[in-house]
Amino acid sequence: PSEFYPGLVDEVSVFNSVLSGADIMSIFGIGVPNDISSLSPVAWYRMGEEASWDGSDWTLTDQGSGGNDATSVNMEEADRKEDVPS
């Protein structure tokens, strides 16, 4: 809890098993993350079009199988960056 990542994050995914080298290459093989739905992530949060702003918090819809949406903490609407890889 006392350590924070000082960078920017666009997508976060959680798996309930170790990914194989082939799985990792299918995600990052060309340097830009691909659609990972076929790998069945337990949770997959994307800050792109799937995110919504309600005036005070961001909500990220869980694109994985867990169905647990995420809500931002200490973020503002302007914190969302539009110039991310597609």
GROMACS .gro file of N, CA and C in nm:
model
  258
    1PRO      N    1   0.079  -0.121   0.000
    1PRO     CA    2   0.000   0.000   0.000
    1PRO      C    3   0.084   0.128   0.000
    2SER      N    4   0.211   0.119   0.041
    2SER     CA    5   0.293   0.239   0.047
    2SER      C    6   0.371   0.262  -0.082
    3GLU      N    7   0.362   0.170  -0.178
    3GLU     CA    8   0.433   0.186  -0.304
    3GLU      C    9   0.334   0.213  -0.416
    4PHE      N   10   0.366   0.313  -0.500
    4PHE     CA   11   0.279   0.351  -0.608
    4PHE      C   12   0.356   0.347  -0.739
    5TYR      N   13   0.287   0.317  -0.845
    5TYR     CA   14   0.346   0.322  -0.979
    5TYR      C   15   0.330   0.465  -1.030
    6PRO      N   16   0.438   0.535  -1.058
    6PRO     CA   17   0.429   0.676  -1.095
    6PRO      C   18   0.399   0.700  -1.244
    7GLY      N   19   0.370   0.596  -1.319
    7GLY     CA   20   0.348   0.612  -1.463
    7GLY      C   21   0.202   0.611  -1.501
    8LEU      N   22   0.178   0.595  -1.630
    8LEU     CA   23   0.042   0.590  -1.685
    8LEU      C   24   0.009   0.446  -1.724
    9VAL      N   25  -0.115   0.406  -1.701
    9VAL     CA   26  -0.160   0.271  -1.734
    9VAL      C   27  -0.286   0.283  -1.818
   10ASP      N   28  -0.289   0.210  -1.928
   10ASP     CA   29  -0.405   0.213  -2.016
   10ASP      C   30  -0.495   0.091  -1.994
   11GLU      N   31  -0.436  -0.027  -1.981
   11GLU     CA   32  -0.513  -0.149  -1.961
   11GLU      C   33  -0.448  -0.234  -1.853
   12VAL      N   34  -0.533  -0.302  -1.775
   12VAL     CA   35  -0.486  -0.395  -1.673
   12VAL      C   36  -0.567  -0.522  -1.686
   13SER      N   37  -0.498  -0.635  -1.684
   13SER     CA   38  -0.570  -0.763  -1.688
   13SER      C   39  -0.515  -0.855  -1.581
   14VAL      N   40  -0.601  -0.945  -1.533
   14VAL     CA   41  -0.565  -1.041  -1.429
   14VAL      C   42  -0.606  -1.179  -1.480
   15PHE      N   43  -0.515  -1.275  -1.466
   15PHE     CA   44  -0.541  -1.412  -1.508
   15PHE      C   45  -0.529  -1.503  -1.387
   16ASN      N   46  -0.600  -1.615  -1.388
   16ASN     CA   47  -0.591  -1.709  -1.276
   16ASN      C   48  -0.494  -1.823  -1.303
   17SER      N   49  -0.411  -1.807  -1.406
   17SER     CA   50  -0.306  -1.904  -1.436
   17SER      C   51  -0.191  -1.831  -1.505
   18VAL      N   52  -0.077  -1.898  -1.511
   18VAL     CA   53   0.040  -1.840  -1.575
   18VAL      C   54   0.019  -1.843  -1.726
   19LEU      N   55   0.051  -1.733  -1.793
   19LEU     CA   56   0.040  -1.729  -1.938
   19LEU      C   57   0.164  -1.792  -2.001
   20SER      N   58   0.143  -1.862  -2.110
   20SER     CA   59   0.256  -1.922  -2.181
   20SER      C   60   0.328  -1.815  -2.263
   21GLY      N   61   0.446  -1.847  -2.310
   21GLY     CA   62   0.519  -1.755  -2.397
   21GLY      C   63   0.439  -1.722  -2.522
   22ALA      N   64   0.368  -1.822  -2.576
   22ALA     CA   65   0.285  -1.800  -2.695
   22ALA      C   66   0.171  -1.704  -2.664
   23ASP      N   67   0.113  -1.718  -2.544
   23ASP     CA   68   0.005  -1.625  -2.504
   23ASP      C   69   0.058  -1.483  -2.495
   24ILE      N   70   0.174  -1.467  -2.434
   24ILE     CA   71   0.233  -1.334  -2.420
   24ILE      C   72   0.265  -1.275  -2.557
   25MET      N   73   0.318  -1.356  -2.647
   25MET     CA   74   0.347  -1.308  -2.783
   25MET      C   75   0.219  -1.269  -2.856
   26SER      N   76   0.108  -1.342  -2.830
   26SER     CA   77  -0.017  -1.307  -2.897
   26SER      C   78  -0.071  -1.173  -2.845
   27ILE      N   79  -0.035  -1.136  -2.723
   27ILE     CA   80  -0.078  -1.008  -2.668
   27ILE      C   81   0.012  -0.895  -2.715
   28PHE      N   82   0.143  -0.913  -2.703
   28PHE     CA   83   0.239  -0.804  -2.728
   28PHE      C   84   0.330  -0.826  -2.848
   29GLY      N   85   0.302  -0.926  -2.930
   29GLY     CA   86   0.392  -0.963  -3.039
   29GLY      C   87   0.433  -0.851  -3.131
   30ILE      N   88   0.344  -0.755  -3.157
   30ILE     CA   89   0.379  -0.646  -3.247
   30ILE      C   90   0.401  -0.515  -3.171
   31GLY      N   91   0.410  -0.524  -3.040
   31GLY     CA   92   0.437  -0.405  -2.960
   31GLY      C   93   0.314  -0.331  -2.913
   32VAL      N   94   0.200  -0.360  -2.971
   32VAL     CA   95   0.074  -0.297  -2.932
   32VAL      C   96  -0.017  -0.409  -2.882
   33PRO      N   97  -0.073  -0.396  -2.762
   33PRO     CA   98  -0.158  -0.504  -2.709
   33PRO      C   99  -0.276  -0.536  -2.801
   34ASN      N  100  -0.302  -0.664  -2.816
   34ASN     CA  101  -0.414  -0.713  -2.896
   34ASN      C  102  -0.533  -0.744  -2.806
   35ASP      N  103  -0.642  -0.782  -2.867
   35ASP     CA  104  -0.761  -0.828  -2.795
   35ASP      C  105  -0.724  -0.956  -2.720
   36ILE      N  106  -0.748  -0.960  -2.591
   36ILE     CA  107  -0.710  -1.075  -2.510
   36ILE      C  108  -0.829  -1.159  -2.466
   37SER      N  109  -0.946  -1.132  -2.517
   37SER     CA  110  -1.066  -1.203  -2.471
   37SER      C  111  -1.054  -1.354  -2.489
   38SER      N  112  -0.983  -1.400  -2.592
   38SER     CA  113  -0.969  -1.544  -2.614
   38SER      C  114  -0.883  -1.610  -2.506
   39LEU      N  115  -0.808  -1.532  -2.429
   39LEU     CA  116  -0.725  -1.586  -2.322
   39LEU      C  117  -0.800  -1.593  -2.189
   40SER      N  118  -0.926  -1.553  -2.188
   40SER     CA  119  -1.015  -1.561  -2.071
   40SER      C  120  -0.958  -1.496  -1.945
   41PRO      N  121  -0.929  -1.368  -1.949
   41PRO     CA  122  -0.883  -1.302  -1.825
   41PRO      C  123  -0.995  -1.300  -1.721
   42VAL      N  124  -0.956  -1.311  -1.596
   42VAL     CA  125  -1.053  -1.303  -1.486
   42VAL      C  126  -1.103  -1.159  -1.475
   43ALA      N  127  -1.013  -1.064  -1.497
   43ALA     CA  128  -1.048  -0.922  -1.497
   43ALA      C  129  -0.969  -0.854  -1.608
   44TRP      N  130  -1.034  -0.758  -1.675
   44TRP     CA  131  -0.968  -0.685  -1.784
   44TRP      C  132  -1.029  -0.545  -1.787
   45TYR      N  133  -0.950  -0.449  -1.744
   45TYR     CA  134  -0.995  -0.311  -1.736
   45TYR      C  135  -0.927  -0.228  -1.844
   46ARG      N  136  -1.008  -0.157  -1.922
   46ARG     CA  137  -0.958  -0.078  -2.033
   46ARG      C  138  -1.002   0.067  -2.014
   47MET      N  139  -0.908   0.160  -2.029
   47MET     CA  140  -0.937   0.301  -2.006
   47MET      C  141  -0.980   0.370  -2.135
   48GLY      N  142  -1.015   0.295  -2.236
   48GLY     CA  143  -1.058   0.352  -2.363
   48GLY      C  144  -1.206   0.382  -2.363
   49GLU      N  145  -1.272   0.343  -2.468
   49GLU     CA  146  -1.416   0.371  -2.481
   49GLU      C  147  -1.500   0.300  -2.376
   50GLU      N  148  -1.445   0.196  -2.314
   50GLU     CA  149  -1.520   0.121  -2.213
   50GLU      C  150  -1.527   0.193  -2.079
   51ALA      N  151  -1.453   0.303  -2.064
   51ALA     CA  152  -1.453   0.378  -1.939
   51ALA      C  153  -1.558   0.489  -1.945
   52SER      N  154  -1.618   0.518  -1.831
   52SER     CA  155  -1.717   0.625  -1.828
   52SER      C  156  -1.691   0.716  -1.707
   53TRP      N  157  -1.720   0.844  -1.724
   53TRP     CA  158  -1.700   0.946  -1.622
   53TRP      C  159  -1.836   0.990  -1.572
   54ASP      N  160  -1.859   0.988  -1.441
   54ASP     CA  161  -1.990   1.026  -1.387
   54ASP      C  162  -1.990   1.165  -1.323
   55GLY      N  163  -1.884   1.240  -1.344
   55GLY     CA  164  -1.874   1.372  -1.286
   55GLY      C  165  -1.780   1.378  -1.167
   56SER      N  166  -1.750   1.262  -1.108
   56SER     CA  167  -1.656   1.260  -0.996
   56SER      C  168  -1.561   1.140  -1.000
   57ASP      N  169  -1.598   1.033  -1.067
   57ASP     CA  170  -1.516   0.912  -1.072
   57ASP      C  171  -1.522   0.847  -1.210
   58TRP      N  172  -1.414   0.778  -1.244
   58TRP     CA  173  -1.413   0.693  -1.363
   58TRP      C  174  -1.462   0.555  -1.324
   59THR      N  175  -1.541   0.492  -1.410
   59THR     CA  176  -1.579   0.353  -1.393
   59THR      C  177  -1.528   0.277  -1.513
   60LEU      N  178  -1.455   0.169  -1.487
   60LEU     CA  179  -1.403   0.084  -1.593
   60LEU      C  180  -1.478  -0.047  -1.588
   61THR      N  181  -1.548  -0.078  -1.695
   61THR     CA  182  -1.625  -0.201  -1.703
   61THR      C  183  -1.531  -0.319  -1.717
   62ASP      N  184  -1.552  -0.422  -1.637
   62ASP     CA  185  -1.469  -0.543  -1.644
   62ASP      C  186  -1.500  -0.616  -1.774
   63GLN      N  187  -1.402  -0.620  -1.864
   63GLN     CA  188  -1.417  -0.689  -1.991
   63GLN      C  189  -1.381  -0.837  -1.979
   64GLY      N  190  -1.338  -0.881  -1.860
   64GLY     CA  191  -1.304  -1.021  -1.835
   64GLY      C  192  -1.427  -1.098  -1.790
   65SER      N  193  -1.403  -1.214  -1.732
   65SER     CA  194  -1.513  -1.301  -1.691
   65SER      C  195  -1.561  -1.275  -1.549
   66GLY      N  196  -1.491  -1.189  -1.474
   66GLY     CA  197  -1.525  -1.167  -1.333
   66GLY      C  198  -1.645  -1.079  -1.309
   67GLY      N  199  -1.672  -0.985  -1.399
   67GLY     CA  200  -1.787  -0.897  -1.383
   67GLY      C  201  -1.774  -0.797  -1.270
   68ASN      N  202  -1.650  -0.762  -1.232
   68ASN     CA  203  -1.628  -0.668  -1.123
   68ASN      C  204  -1.575  -0.537  -1.179
   69ASP      N  205  -1.662  -0.439  -1.194
   69ASP     CA  206  -1.620  -0.310  -1.247
   69ASP      C  207  -1.527  -0.239  -1.148
   70ALA      N  208  -1.440  -0.153  -1.200
   70ALA     CA  209  -1.345  -0.078  -1.117
   70ALA      C  210  -1.385   0.068  -1.114
   71THR      N  211  -1.358   0.135  -1.002
   71THR     CA  212  -1.385   0.277  -0.987
   71THR      C  213  -1.254   0.346  -0.951
   72SER      N  214  -1.232   0.462  -1.011
   72SER     CA  215  -1.107   0.535  -0.989
   72SER      C  216  -1.101   0.597  -0.849
   73VAL      N  217  -0.978   0.627  -0.809
   73VAL     CA  218  -0.952   0.698  -0.684
   73VAL      C  219  -0.852   0.809  -0.717
   74ASN      N  220  -0.884   0.929  -0.679
   74ASN     CA  221  -0.796   1.045  -0.700
   74ASN      C  222  -0.763   1.069  -0.847
   75MET      N  223  -0.859   1.050  -0.934
   75MET     CA  224  -0.843   1.083  -1.075
   75MET      C  225  -0.945   1.188  -1.113
   76GLU      N  226  -0.912   1.265  -1.213
   76GLU     CA  227  -1.004   1.365  -1.266
   76GLU      C  228  -1.037   1.327  -1.410
   77GLU      N  229  -1.139   1.388  -1.465
   77GLU     CA  230  -1.176   1.358  -1.603
   77GLU      C  231  -1.060   1.385  -1.697
   78ALA      N  232  -0.984   1.489  -1.672
   78ALA     CA  233  -0.872   1.527  -1.759
   78ALA      C  234  -0.755   1.428  -1.752
   79ASP      N  235  -0.755   1.336  -1.656
   79ASP     CA  236  -0.647   1.239  -1.645
   79ASP      C  237  -0.649   1.135  -1.758
   80ARG      N  238  -0.759   1.122  -1.825
   80ARG     CA  239  -0.770   1.027  -1.935
   80ARG      C  240  -0.692   1.083  -2.055
   81LYS      N  241  -0.607   1.002  -2.114
   81LYS     CA  242  -0.526   1.042  -2.227
   81LYS      C  243  -0.584   0.983  -2.354
   82GLU      N  244  -0.596   1.063  -2.456
   82GLU     CA  245  -0.653   1.019  -2.584
   82GLU      C  246  -0.550   0.961  -2.679
   83ASP      N  247  -0.421   0.988  -2.658
   83ASP     CA  248  -0.317   0.948  -2.752
   83ASP      C  249  -0.251   0.816  -2.713
   84VAL      N  250  -0.331   0.711  -2.701
   84VAL     CA  251  -0.280   0.580  -2.666
   84VAL      C  252  -0.279   0.492  -2.791
   85PRO      N  253  -0.196   0.386  -2.792
   85PRO     CA  254  -0.193   0.298  -2.908
   85PRO      C  255  -0.328   0.232  -2.931
   86SER      N  256  -0.361   0.207  -3.055
   86SER     CA  257  -0.487   0.138  -3.084
   86SER      C  258  -0.460  -0.005  -3.125
   0.00000   0.00000   0.00000
